[in-house]
Amino acid sequence: DTEVTQTPKHLVMGMTNKKSLKCEQHMGHRAMYWYKQKAKKPPELMFVYSYEKLSINESVPSRFSPECPNSSLLNLHLHALQPEDSALYLCASSRGTGGNQPQHFGDGTRLSIL
Amino acid sequence: GENVEQHPSTLSVQEGDSAVIKCTYSDSASNYFPWYKQELGKRPQLIIDIRSNVGEKKDQRIAVTLNKTAKHFSLHITETQPEDSAVYFCASFNFGNEKLTFGTGTRLTIIP
């Protein structure tokens, strides 16, 4: 069973659309992450939230806008995406951001940009 | 930044034999090394991890070894089964920048 829940599972959108990806965890974790994974590649870190504050932004284009409304929820707002943004977007959570904290992944949202 | 090299990129093993995947990291500030298994179309799933103060850890058919001096860590799967077929990623957590860096992945195929 997946303890990190992501919705939607699949999303197709045009380059002018605005959409949001959602992630939820109820493990009491205080760190949450967004990763992007292209086919046959490892996950690439995009954003890290620690105690609901953005702590790492890996120089992600502004067309991706993260939001952490509370300790259980993480959103990724999408606007004016490009075809190369098509990928699997994975959310993860961990107890904290310090060392020795396993990250647990959700099933991801498979995003296709037309 | 941290760089994690992973070998081999593909590995085919007869069912019942052992499989070994090796990773090398670059930054001595890395102190936590998880391994993830990702089946096609599914999420990366943590299968085992090791901390920098430990040299070896075992969980049933899976074991991980760490050589801090050489900056090497390896995944060992014994008595392989068809359900072990997947892509395996090693990763390195850097204590300095608090980031998890993944290796490039190994596609493991178990031949029945």
Short mmCIF file of C-alpha atoms in Angstrom, two decimals:
data_model
loop_
_atom_site.label_atom_id
_atom_site.label_comp_id
_atom_site.label_asym_id
_atom_site.label_seq_id
_atom_site.Cartn_x
_atom_site.Cartn_y
_atom_site.Cartn_z
CA ASP A 1 0.00 0.00 0.00
CA THR A 2 1.21 3.48 -0.90
CA GLU A 3 1.37 5.85 2.09
CA VAL A 4 2.01 8.86 -0.12
CA THR A 5 -1.00 9.53 -2.33
CA GLN A 6 -0.76 11.52 -5.55
CA THR A 7 -3.55 12.78 -7.78
CA PRO A 8 -4.24 12.66 -10.60
CA LYS A 9 -2.49 9.50 -11.84
CA HIS A 10 -2.46 10.78 -15.40
CA LEU A 11 -2.76 14.30 -16.79
CA VAL A 12 -2.81 15.56 -20.35
CA MET A 13 -2.69 19.29 -20.83
CA GLY A 14 -2.04 21.86 -23.47
CA MET A 15 0.76 24.38 -23.26
CA THR A 16 -1.63 27.19 -22.29
CA ASN A 17 -3.46 25.29 -19.58
CA LYS A 18 -3.16 25.71 -15.82
CA LYS A 19 -3.35 22.57 -13.68
CA SER A 20 -2.20 21.34 -10.29
CA LEU A 21 -0.70 18.12 -9.01
CA LYS A 22 -1.55 17.07 -5.48
CA CYS A 23 0.30 14.98 -2.91
CA GLU A 24 -0.86 13.88 0.53
CA GLN A 25 0.74 11.92 3.36
CA HIS A 26 -0.54 11.06 6.82
CA MET A 27 2.64 9.63 8.32
CA GLY A 28 3.45 12.78 10.28
CA HIS A 29 6.42 13.47 8.04
CA ARG A 30 7.71 17.05 8.08
CA ALA A 31 9.68 16.99 4.83
CA MET A 32 8.11 16.67 1.39
CA TYR A 33 9.67 16.57 -2.04
CA TRP A 34 8.88 16.92 -5.72
CA TYR A 35 10.91 14.91 -8.23
CA LYS A 36 10.74 14.71 -12.01
CA GLN A 37 11.51 11.41 -13.72
CA LYS A 38 11.97 11.00 -17.45
CA ALA A 39 11.77 7.57 -19.04
CA LYS A 40 14.73 5.30 -18.24
CA LYS A 41 16.28 7.99 -16.03
CA PRO A 42 16.60 8.40 -12.26
CA PRO A 43 14.39 10.82 -10.34
CA GLU A 44 15.66 14.41 -10.37
CA LEU A 45 15.02 16.62 -7.36
CA MET A 46 12.91 19.73 -8.01
CA PHE A 47 11.79 21.11 -4.64
CA VAL A 48 12.12 20.34 -0.94
CA TYR A 49 9.78 21.55 1.79
CA SER A 50 10.82 21.29 5.41
CA TYR A 51 8.24 22.13 8.07
CA GLU A 52 6.06 23.69 5.37
CA LYS A 53 8.79 26.06 4.21
CA LEU A 54 10.55 25.81 0.87
CA SER A 55 14.14 24.86 1.64
CA ILE A 56 15.48 23.76 -1.75
CA ASN A 57 14.60 24.88 -5.27
CA GLU A 58 16.81 23.15 -7.81
CA SER A 59 16.65 26.09 -10.24
CA VAL A 60 13.30 24.90 -11.54
CA PRO A 61 11.60 27.14 -14.17
CA SER A 62 8.92 29.41 -12.77
CA ARG A 63 6.23 27.62 -14.81
CA PHE A 64 6.39 25.10 -11.94
CA SER A 65 5.14 26.59 -8.68
CA PRO A 66 5.14 24.50 -5.49
CA GLU A 67 2.90 25.06 -2.51
CA CYS A 68 2.71 23.43 0.90
CA PRO A 69 -0.64 24.39 2.52
CA ASN A 70 0.01 22.24 5.60
CA SER A 71 2.28 19.49 6.83
CA SER A 72 0.26 16.77 5.06
CA LEU A 73 -0.26 18.37 1.67
CA LEU A 74 2.00 19.37 -1.17
CA ASN A 75 0.87 20.87 -4.46
CA LEU A 76 2.65 21.59 -7.71
CA HIS A 77 0.98 24.26 -9.83
CA LEU A 78 1.64 24.06 -13.55
CA HIS A 79 1.30 26.86 -16.09
CA ALA A 80 2.50 27.31 -19.67
CA LEU A 81 4.41 24.05 -19.72
CA GLN A 82 6.52 22.89 -22.63
CA PRO A 83 6.49 19.49 -24.37
CA GLU A 84 9.82 18.64 -22.72
CA ASP A 85 8.08 18.86 -19.34
CA SER A 86 6.27 15.62 -20.12
CA ALA A 87 7.44 13.18 -17.45
CA LEU A 88 6.48 11.26 -14.32
CA TYR A 89 6.22 13.64 -11.37
CA LEU A 90 6.91 11.95 -8.07
CA CYS A 91 6.15 13.21 -4.60
CA ALA A 92 8.04 11.87 -1.60
CA SER A 93 8.06 12.46 2.12
CA SER A 94 10.38 11.77 5.04
CA ARG A 95 10.39 12.40 8.77
CA GLY A 96 12.86 15.24 8.35
CA THR A 97 15.47 16.49 5.92
CA GLY A 98 18.48 15.48 7.96
CA GLY A 99 20.58 12.44 7.21
CA ASN A 100 19.28 8.92 7.81
CA GLN A 101 15.70 9.81 6.87
CA PRO A 102 14.25 7.41 4.31
CA GLN A 103 12.18 9.04 1.61
CA HIS A 104 8.94 7.30 0.67
CA PHE A 105 7.54 7.89 -2.79
CA GLY A 106 4.03 8.12 -4.13
CA ASP A 107 2.94 6.44 -7.36
CA GLY A 108 3.44 9.63 -9.33
CA THR A 109 1.48 11.66 -11.87
CA ARG A 110 2.26 10.88 -15.48
CA LEU A 111 2.09 14.23 -17.25
CA SER A 112 1.82 14.69 -20.99
CA ILE A 113 2.06 18.13 -22.59
CA LEU A 114 0.47 18.47 -26.01
CA GLY B 1 27.86 18.58 -6.22
CA GLU B 2 27.55 14.90 -5.48
CA ASN B 3 27.98 12.44 -8.36
CA VAL B 4 26.85 8.81 -8.10
CA GLU B 5 28.01 6.28 -10.66
CA GLN B 6 26.16 2.97 -10.95
CA HIS B 7 27.20 -0.22 -12.77
CA PRO B 8 26.18 -2.21 -14.66
CA SER B 9 23.37 -0.45 -16.54
CA THR B 10 21.81 -3.81 -17.42
CA LEU B 11 22.18 -7.19 -15.76
CA SER B 12 20.69 -10.55 -16.68
CA VAL B 13 20.87 -13.34 -14.14
CA GLN B 14 19.62 -16.92 -14.14
CA GLU B 15 16.92 -17.53 -11.58
CA GLY B 16 18.45 -18.72 -8.33
CA ASP B 17 21.80 -17.06 -8.98
CA SER B 18 23.08 -13.93 -7.25
CA ALA B 19 23.09 -10.37 -8.58
CA VAL B 20 25.47 -7.58 -7.59
CA ILE B 21 25.07 -3.89 -8.41
CA LYS B 22 27.82 -1.40 -7.56
CA CYS B 23 27.80 2.33 -6.93
CA THR B 24 30.46 4.94 -6.31
CA TYR B 25 29.88 8.36 -4.79
CA SER B 26 32.11 11.39 -4.87
CA ASP B 27 31.41 13.52 -1.78
CA SER B 28 32.77 12.37 1.57
CA ALA B 29 29.96 14.35 3.25
CA SER B 30 27.47 11.71 2.09
CA ASN B 31 26.31 9.65 5.03
CA TYR B 32 23.20 7.69 4.04
CA PHE B 33 22.80 5.28 1.14
CA PRO B 34 19.36 3.90 0.22
CA TRP B 35 18.51 1.49 -2.57
CA TYR B 36 15.25 1.72 -4.49
CA LYS B 37 13.50 -0.82 -6.70
CA GLN B 38 11.25 0.51 -9.43
CA GLU B 39 9.03 -1.81 -11.40
CA LEU B 40 7.67 -0.65 -14.75
CA GLY B 41 5.09 2.09 -14.29
CA LYS B 42 5.41 2.05 -10.51
CA ARG B 43 6.96 4.18 -7.80
CA PRO B 44 10.51 3.80 -6.53
CA GLN B 45 10.26 1.54 -3.48
CA LEU B 46 12.88 1.61 -0.72
CA ILE B 47 14.26 -1.92 -0.30
CA ILE B 48 17.25 -1.42 1.97
CA ASP B 49 19.47 1.36 3.24
CA ILE B 50 22.77 1.74 5.06
CA ARG B 51 24.25 4.49 7.17
CA SER B 52 27.85 5.62 7.06
CA ASN B 53 28.71 4.14 10.46
CA VAL B 54 27.82 0.63 9.30
CA GLY B 55 29.76 -1.59 6.89
CA GLU B 56 27.12 -4.16 6.02
CA LYS B 57 23.39 -4.70 6.42
CA LYS B 58 21.28 -7.70 5.47
CA ASP B 59 17.55 -8.23 5.08
CA GLN B 60 16.64 -11.76 4.00
CA ARG B 61 17.91 -12.17 0.41
CA ILE B 62 19.13 -8.59 0.13
CA ALA B 63 22.35 -7.17 1.52
CA VAL B 64 24.19 -3.90 1.15
CA THR B 65 27.88 -3.25 1.82
CA LEU B 66 29.61 0.10 2.25
CA ASN B 67 33.30 0.94 1.92
CA LYS B 68 33.62 4.54 3.11
CA THR B 69 37.31 4.77 2.34
CA ALA B 70 36.81 3.82 -1.29
CA LYS B 71 33.40 5.56 -1.47
CA HIS B 72 31.82 2.37 -2.81
CA PHE B 73 28.56 0.66 -1.88
CA SER B 74 26.97 -2.42 -3.37
CA LEU B 75 23.65 -4.26 -3.45
CA HIS B 76 23.68 -8.04 -3.31
CA ILE B 77 20.59 -10.12 -4.11
CA THR B 78 20.86 -13.86 -3.51
CA GLU B 79 18.60 -16.67 -4.74
CA THR B 80 17.06 -14.35 -7.33
CA GLN B 81 13.43 -14.79 -8.32
CA PRO B 82 11.46 -13.54 -11.35
CA GLU B 83 9.80 -10.86 -9.21
CA ASP B 84 13.23 -9.34 -8.59
CA SER B 85 13.18 -8.11 -12.20
CA ALA B 86 13.05 -4.30 -12.06
CA VAL B 87 15.20 -1.19 -12.29
CA TYR B 88 17.33 -0.65 -9.19
CA PHE B 89 18.62 2.79 -8.20
CA CYS B 90 21.29 3.46 -5.64
CA ALA B 91 21.31 6.87 -3.98
CA SER B 92 23.53 8.96 -1.78
CA PHE B 93 22.36 11.51 0.78
CA ASN B 94 24.71 14.41 1.23
CA PHE B 95 24.73 15.76 4.77
CA GLY B 96 26.06 19.11 3.60
CA ASN B 97 23.37 20.09 1.10
CA GLU B 98 20.68 17.69 2.37
CA LYS B 99 20.02 16.28 -1.09
CA LEU B 100 19.46 12.73 -2.26
CA THR B 101 21.35 12.01 -5.49
CA PHE B 102 20.43 8.93 -7.50
CA GLY B 103 22.62 6.68 -9.58
CA THR B 104 21.70 6.09 -13.22
CA GLY B 105 19.93 2.81 -12.54
CA THR B 106 20.43 -0.88 -13.30
CA ARG B 107 17.85 -2.87 -15.22
CA LEU B 108 17.90 -6.34 -13.67
CA THR B 109 16.30 -9.20 -15.59
CA ILE B 110 15.89 -12.62 -13.97
CA ILE B 111 15.83 -15.40 -16.53
CA PRO B 112 13.50 -18.27 -15.52
#
